[in-house]
mmCIF file of C-alpha atoms in Angstrom:
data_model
loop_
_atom_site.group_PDB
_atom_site.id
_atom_site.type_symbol
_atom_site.label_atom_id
_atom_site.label_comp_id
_atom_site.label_asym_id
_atom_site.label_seq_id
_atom_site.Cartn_x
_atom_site.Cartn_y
_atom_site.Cartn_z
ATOM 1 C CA UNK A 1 -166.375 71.903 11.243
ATOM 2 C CA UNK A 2 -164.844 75.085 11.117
ATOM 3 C CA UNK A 3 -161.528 76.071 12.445
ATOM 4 C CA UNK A 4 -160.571 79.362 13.717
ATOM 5 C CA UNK A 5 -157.024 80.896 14.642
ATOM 6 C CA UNK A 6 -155.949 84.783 15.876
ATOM 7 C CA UNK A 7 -154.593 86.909 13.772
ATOM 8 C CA UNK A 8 -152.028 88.155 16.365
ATOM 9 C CA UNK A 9 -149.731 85.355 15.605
ATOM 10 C CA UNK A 10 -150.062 86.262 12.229
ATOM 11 C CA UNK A 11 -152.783 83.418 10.819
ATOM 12 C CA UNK A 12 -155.981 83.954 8.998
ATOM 13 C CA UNK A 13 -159.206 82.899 9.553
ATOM 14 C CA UNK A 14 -159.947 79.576 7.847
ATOM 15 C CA UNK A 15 -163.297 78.524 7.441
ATOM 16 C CA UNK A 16 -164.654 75.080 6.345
ATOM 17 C CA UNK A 17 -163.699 76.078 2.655
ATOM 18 C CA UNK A 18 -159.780 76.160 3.527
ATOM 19 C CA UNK A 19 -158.134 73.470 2.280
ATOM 20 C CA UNK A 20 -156.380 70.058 4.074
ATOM 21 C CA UNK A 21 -153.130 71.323 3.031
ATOM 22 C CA UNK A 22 -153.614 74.963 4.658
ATOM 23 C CA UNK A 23 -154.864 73.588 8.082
ATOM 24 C CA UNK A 24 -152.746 71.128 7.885
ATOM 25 C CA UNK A 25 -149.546 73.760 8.023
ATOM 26 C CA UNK A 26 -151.010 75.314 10.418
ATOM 27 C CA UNK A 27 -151.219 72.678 12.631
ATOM 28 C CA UNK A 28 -147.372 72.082 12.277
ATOM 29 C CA UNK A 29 -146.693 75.446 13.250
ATOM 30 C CA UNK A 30 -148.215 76.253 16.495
ATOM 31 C CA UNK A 31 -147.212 72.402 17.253
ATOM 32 C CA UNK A 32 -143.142 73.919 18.249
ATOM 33 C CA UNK A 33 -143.430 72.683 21.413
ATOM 34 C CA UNK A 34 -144.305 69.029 20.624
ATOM 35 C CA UNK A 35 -144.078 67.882 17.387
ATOM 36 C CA UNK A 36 -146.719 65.006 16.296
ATOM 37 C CA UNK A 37 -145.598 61.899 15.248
ATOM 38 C CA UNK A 38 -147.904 61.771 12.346
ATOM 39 C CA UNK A 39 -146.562 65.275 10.902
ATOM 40 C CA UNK A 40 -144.908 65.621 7.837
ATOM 41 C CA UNK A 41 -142.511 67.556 6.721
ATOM 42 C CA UNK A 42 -141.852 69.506 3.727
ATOM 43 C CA UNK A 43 -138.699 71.302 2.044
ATOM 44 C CA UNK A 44 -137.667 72.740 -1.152
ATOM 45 C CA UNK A 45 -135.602 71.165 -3.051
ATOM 46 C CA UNK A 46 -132.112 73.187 -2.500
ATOM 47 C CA UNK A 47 -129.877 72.738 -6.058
ATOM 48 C CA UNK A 48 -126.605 74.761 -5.507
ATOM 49 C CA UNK A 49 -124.703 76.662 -7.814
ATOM 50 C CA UNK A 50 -121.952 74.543 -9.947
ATOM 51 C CA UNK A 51 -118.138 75.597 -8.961
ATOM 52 C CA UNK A 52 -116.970 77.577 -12.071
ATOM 53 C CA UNK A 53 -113.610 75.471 -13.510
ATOM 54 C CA UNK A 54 -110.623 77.741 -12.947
ATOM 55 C CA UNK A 55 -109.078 78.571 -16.452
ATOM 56 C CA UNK A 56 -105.717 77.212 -16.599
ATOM 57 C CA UNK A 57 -103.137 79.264 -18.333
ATOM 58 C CA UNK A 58 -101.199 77.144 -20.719
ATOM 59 C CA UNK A 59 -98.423 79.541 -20.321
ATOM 60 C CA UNK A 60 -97.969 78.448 -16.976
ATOM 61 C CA UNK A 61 -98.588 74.989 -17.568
ATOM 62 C CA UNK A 62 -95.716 74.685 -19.329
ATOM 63 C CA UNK A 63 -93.570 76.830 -17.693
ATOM 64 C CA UNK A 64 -94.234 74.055 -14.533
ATOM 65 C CA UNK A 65 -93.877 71.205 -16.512
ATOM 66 C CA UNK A 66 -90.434 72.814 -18.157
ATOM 67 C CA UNK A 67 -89.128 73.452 -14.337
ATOM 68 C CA UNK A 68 -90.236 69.426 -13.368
ATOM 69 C CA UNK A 69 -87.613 68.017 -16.696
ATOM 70 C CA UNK A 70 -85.172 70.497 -15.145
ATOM 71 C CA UNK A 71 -85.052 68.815 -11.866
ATOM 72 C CA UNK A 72 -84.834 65.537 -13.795
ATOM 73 C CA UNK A 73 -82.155 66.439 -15.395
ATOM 74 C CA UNK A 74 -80.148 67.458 -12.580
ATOM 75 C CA UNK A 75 -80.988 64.889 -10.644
ATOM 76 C CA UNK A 76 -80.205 62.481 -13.404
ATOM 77 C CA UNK A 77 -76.762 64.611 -13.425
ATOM 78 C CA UNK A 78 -75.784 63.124 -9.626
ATOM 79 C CA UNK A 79 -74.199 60.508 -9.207
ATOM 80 C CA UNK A 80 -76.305 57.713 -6.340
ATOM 81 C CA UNK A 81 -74.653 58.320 -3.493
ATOM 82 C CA UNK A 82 -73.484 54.703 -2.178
ATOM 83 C CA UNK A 83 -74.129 53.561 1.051
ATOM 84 C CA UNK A 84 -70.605 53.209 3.229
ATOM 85 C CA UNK A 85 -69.510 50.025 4.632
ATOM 86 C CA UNK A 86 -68.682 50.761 8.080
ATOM 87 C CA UNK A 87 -67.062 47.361 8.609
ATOM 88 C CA UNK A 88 -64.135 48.788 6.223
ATOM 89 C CA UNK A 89 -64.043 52.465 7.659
ATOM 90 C CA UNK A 90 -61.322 52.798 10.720
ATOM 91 C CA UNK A 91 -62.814 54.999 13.762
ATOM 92 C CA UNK A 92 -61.713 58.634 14.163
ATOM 93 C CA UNK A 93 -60.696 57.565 17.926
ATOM 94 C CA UNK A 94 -58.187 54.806 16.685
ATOM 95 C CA UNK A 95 -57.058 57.718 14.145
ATOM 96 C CA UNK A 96 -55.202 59.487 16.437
ATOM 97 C CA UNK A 97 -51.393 59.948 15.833
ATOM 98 C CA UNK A 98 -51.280 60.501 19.737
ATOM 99 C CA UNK A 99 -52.007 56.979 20.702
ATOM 100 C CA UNK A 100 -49.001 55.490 20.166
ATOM 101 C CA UNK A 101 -47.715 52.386 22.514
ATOM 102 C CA UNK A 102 -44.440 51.143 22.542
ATOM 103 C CA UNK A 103 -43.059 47.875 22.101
ATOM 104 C CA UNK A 104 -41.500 46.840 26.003
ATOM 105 C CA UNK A 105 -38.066 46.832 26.267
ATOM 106 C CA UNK A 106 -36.618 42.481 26.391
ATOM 107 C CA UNK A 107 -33.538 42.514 27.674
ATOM 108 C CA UNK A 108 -30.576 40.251 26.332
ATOM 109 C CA UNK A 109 -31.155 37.163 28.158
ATOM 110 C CA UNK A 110 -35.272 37.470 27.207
ATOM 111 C CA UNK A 111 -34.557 37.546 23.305
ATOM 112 C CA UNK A 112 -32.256 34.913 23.345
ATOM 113 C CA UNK A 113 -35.038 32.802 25.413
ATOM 114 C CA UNK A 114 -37.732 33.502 23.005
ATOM 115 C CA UNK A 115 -35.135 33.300 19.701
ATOM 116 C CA UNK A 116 -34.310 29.678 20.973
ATOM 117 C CA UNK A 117 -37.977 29.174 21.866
ATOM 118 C CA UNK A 118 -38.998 29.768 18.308
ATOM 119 C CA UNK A 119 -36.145 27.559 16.520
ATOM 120 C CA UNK A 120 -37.458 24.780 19.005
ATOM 121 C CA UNK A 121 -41.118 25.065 17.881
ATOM 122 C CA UNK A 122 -39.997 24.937 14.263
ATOM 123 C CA UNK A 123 -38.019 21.621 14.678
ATOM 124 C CA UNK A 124 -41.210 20.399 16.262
ATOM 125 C CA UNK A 125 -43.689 21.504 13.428
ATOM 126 C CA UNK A 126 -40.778 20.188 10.756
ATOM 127 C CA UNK A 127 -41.030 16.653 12.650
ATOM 128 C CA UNK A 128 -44.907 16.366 13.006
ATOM 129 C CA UNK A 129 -45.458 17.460 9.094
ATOM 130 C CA UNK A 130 -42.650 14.932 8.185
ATOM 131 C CA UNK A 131 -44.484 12.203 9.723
ATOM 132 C CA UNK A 132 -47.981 13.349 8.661
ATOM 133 C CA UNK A 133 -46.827 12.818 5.250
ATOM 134 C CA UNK A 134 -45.188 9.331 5.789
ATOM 135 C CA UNK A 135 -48.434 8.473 6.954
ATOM 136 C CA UNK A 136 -50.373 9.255 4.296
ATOM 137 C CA UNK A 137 -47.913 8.506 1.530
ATOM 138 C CA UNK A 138 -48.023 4.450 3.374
ATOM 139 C CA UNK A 139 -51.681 4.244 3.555
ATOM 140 C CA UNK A 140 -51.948 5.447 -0.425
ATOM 141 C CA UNK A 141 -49.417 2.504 -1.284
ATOM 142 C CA UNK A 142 -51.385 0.092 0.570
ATOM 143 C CA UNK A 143 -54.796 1.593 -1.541
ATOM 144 C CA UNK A 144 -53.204 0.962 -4.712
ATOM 145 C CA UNK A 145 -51.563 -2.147 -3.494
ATOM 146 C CA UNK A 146 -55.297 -3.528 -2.617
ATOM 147 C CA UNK A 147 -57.178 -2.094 -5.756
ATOM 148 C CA UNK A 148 -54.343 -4.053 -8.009
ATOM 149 C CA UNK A 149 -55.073 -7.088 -5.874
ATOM 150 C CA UNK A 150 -58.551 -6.650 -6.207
ATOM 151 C CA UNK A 151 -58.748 -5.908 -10.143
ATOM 152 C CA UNK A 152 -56.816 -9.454 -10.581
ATOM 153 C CA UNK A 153 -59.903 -11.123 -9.044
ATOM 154 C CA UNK A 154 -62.878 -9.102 -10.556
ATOM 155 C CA UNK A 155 -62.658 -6.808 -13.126
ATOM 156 C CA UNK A 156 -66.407 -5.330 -12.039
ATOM 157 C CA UNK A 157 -65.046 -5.112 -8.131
ATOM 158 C CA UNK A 158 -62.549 -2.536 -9.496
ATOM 159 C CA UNK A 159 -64.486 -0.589 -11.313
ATOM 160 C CA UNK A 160 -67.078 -0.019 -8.793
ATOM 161 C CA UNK A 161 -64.323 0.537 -6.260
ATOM 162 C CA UNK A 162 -62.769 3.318 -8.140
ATOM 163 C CA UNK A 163 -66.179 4.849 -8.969
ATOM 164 C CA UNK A 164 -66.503 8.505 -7.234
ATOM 165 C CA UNK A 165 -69.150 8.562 -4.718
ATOM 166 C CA UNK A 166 -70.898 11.597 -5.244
ATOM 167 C CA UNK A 167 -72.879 11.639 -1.881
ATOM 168 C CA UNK A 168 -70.244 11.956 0.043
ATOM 169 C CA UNK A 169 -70.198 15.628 -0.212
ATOM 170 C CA UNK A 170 -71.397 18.301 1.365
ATOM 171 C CA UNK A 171 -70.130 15.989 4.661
ATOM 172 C CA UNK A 172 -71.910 16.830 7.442
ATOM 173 C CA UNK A 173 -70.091 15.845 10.926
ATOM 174 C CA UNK A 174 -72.030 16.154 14.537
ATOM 175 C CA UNK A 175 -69.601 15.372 17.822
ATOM 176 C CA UNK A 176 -70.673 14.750 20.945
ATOM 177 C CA UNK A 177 -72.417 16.964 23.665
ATOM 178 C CA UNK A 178 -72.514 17.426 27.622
ATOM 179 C CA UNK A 179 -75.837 17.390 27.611
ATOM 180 C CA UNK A 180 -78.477 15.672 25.420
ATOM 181 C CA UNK A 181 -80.215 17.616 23.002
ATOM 182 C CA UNK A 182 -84.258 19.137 24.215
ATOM 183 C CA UNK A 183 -86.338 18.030 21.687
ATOM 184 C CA UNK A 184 -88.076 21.268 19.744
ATOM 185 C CA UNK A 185 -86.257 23.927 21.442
ATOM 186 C CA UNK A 186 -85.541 27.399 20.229
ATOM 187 C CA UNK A 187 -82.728 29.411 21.343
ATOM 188 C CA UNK A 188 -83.387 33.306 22.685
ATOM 189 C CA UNK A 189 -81.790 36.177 20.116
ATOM 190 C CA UNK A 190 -81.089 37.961 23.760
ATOM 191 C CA UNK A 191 -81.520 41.110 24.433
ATOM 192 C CA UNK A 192 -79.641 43.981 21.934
ATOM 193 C CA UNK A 193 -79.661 47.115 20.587
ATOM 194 C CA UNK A 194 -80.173 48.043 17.217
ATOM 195 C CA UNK A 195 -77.915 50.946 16.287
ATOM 196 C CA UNK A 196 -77.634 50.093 12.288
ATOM 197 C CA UNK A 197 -77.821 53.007 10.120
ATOM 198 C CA UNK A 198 -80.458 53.683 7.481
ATOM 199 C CA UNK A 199 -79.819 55.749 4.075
ATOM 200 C CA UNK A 200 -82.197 56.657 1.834
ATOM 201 C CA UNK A 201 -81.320 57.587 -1.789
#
């Protein structure tokens, strides 16, 4: 069968002799305004141009890598700067010479109050420490007292009496409470505001 086309969309005329390949292009192009789904498609293959390597002057190279050991250097030079402990640092506000208050002014009577007050409170403490120590001082007596009792009727029973207990420490002490404990219950942080300080070195 023989297969013409105009020349005025700039084809030639292809006889019977023209080959698959030529009709077949031809077909895809006068096809622009639906493509078939059995065309196929053909490109060049596109090979670009390798990127030329920038030449690297050594002179420069060095002169960079002389400039970096520099900065080392004075960087190594500095002291770290340490981080301040605000806890120790006073405020600026509770620097000021300004803010002075003075003491009230006791009158006669009030000093001698508080003077006799304090000579009172001392007698008090003198008596209480007095007879904290009697205490004790009776109840180690009676201690050794009992462990010489005790060593006269078994040697063994005195030795394990005098033996050091070592569980005894840490001692761990729990009082009583108003309420009873709520069995796994975790306690809010509450609401607050971070305002802690971050350095970098």
């Amino acid at each position: 069968m023989c297969t013409k086309y105009s020349r005025t969309n700039g084809s030639a005329l292809s006889s019977s002799r023209s080959s698959p390949r030529a009709v077949w292009n031809a077909s895809l192009r006068y096809s622009h305004w639906r493509m078939s789904l059995l065309a196929l498609r053909e490109s060049l293959p596109m090979r670009a141009e390798p990127k030329k390597k920038k030449k690297v002057d050594p002179r420069r190279e060095l002169a960079l890598r002389d400039r970096l050991r520099k900065r080392l250097k004075k960087l190594e030079r500095v002291p770290p700067e340490l981080i301040p402990i605000e806890d120790f640092i006073t405020p600026t506000k509770f620097l000021d010479e300004s803010r002075v208050r003075d003491p009230p002014k006791l009158s006669v009577e009030e000093t001698e109050r508080r003077a006799l007050l304090m000579k009172e409170w001392s007698r008090y403490k003198q008596k209480e420490h007095e007879k904290e120590a009697e205490i004790i001082q009776s109840m180690i007596e009676a201690q050794q007292q009992a462990l010489q009792e005790l060593r006269l009727e078994s040697e063994e029973l005195y030795q394990a009496a005098i033996k050091r207990d070592q569980g005894l420490f840490p001692l761990e002490l729990q009082g009583c409470s108003f309420t009873p404990p709520i069995a796994n219950y975790e306690a809010p942080d509450g609401k607050y505001r971070d305002i802690t300080k971050v350095y970098t070195q």
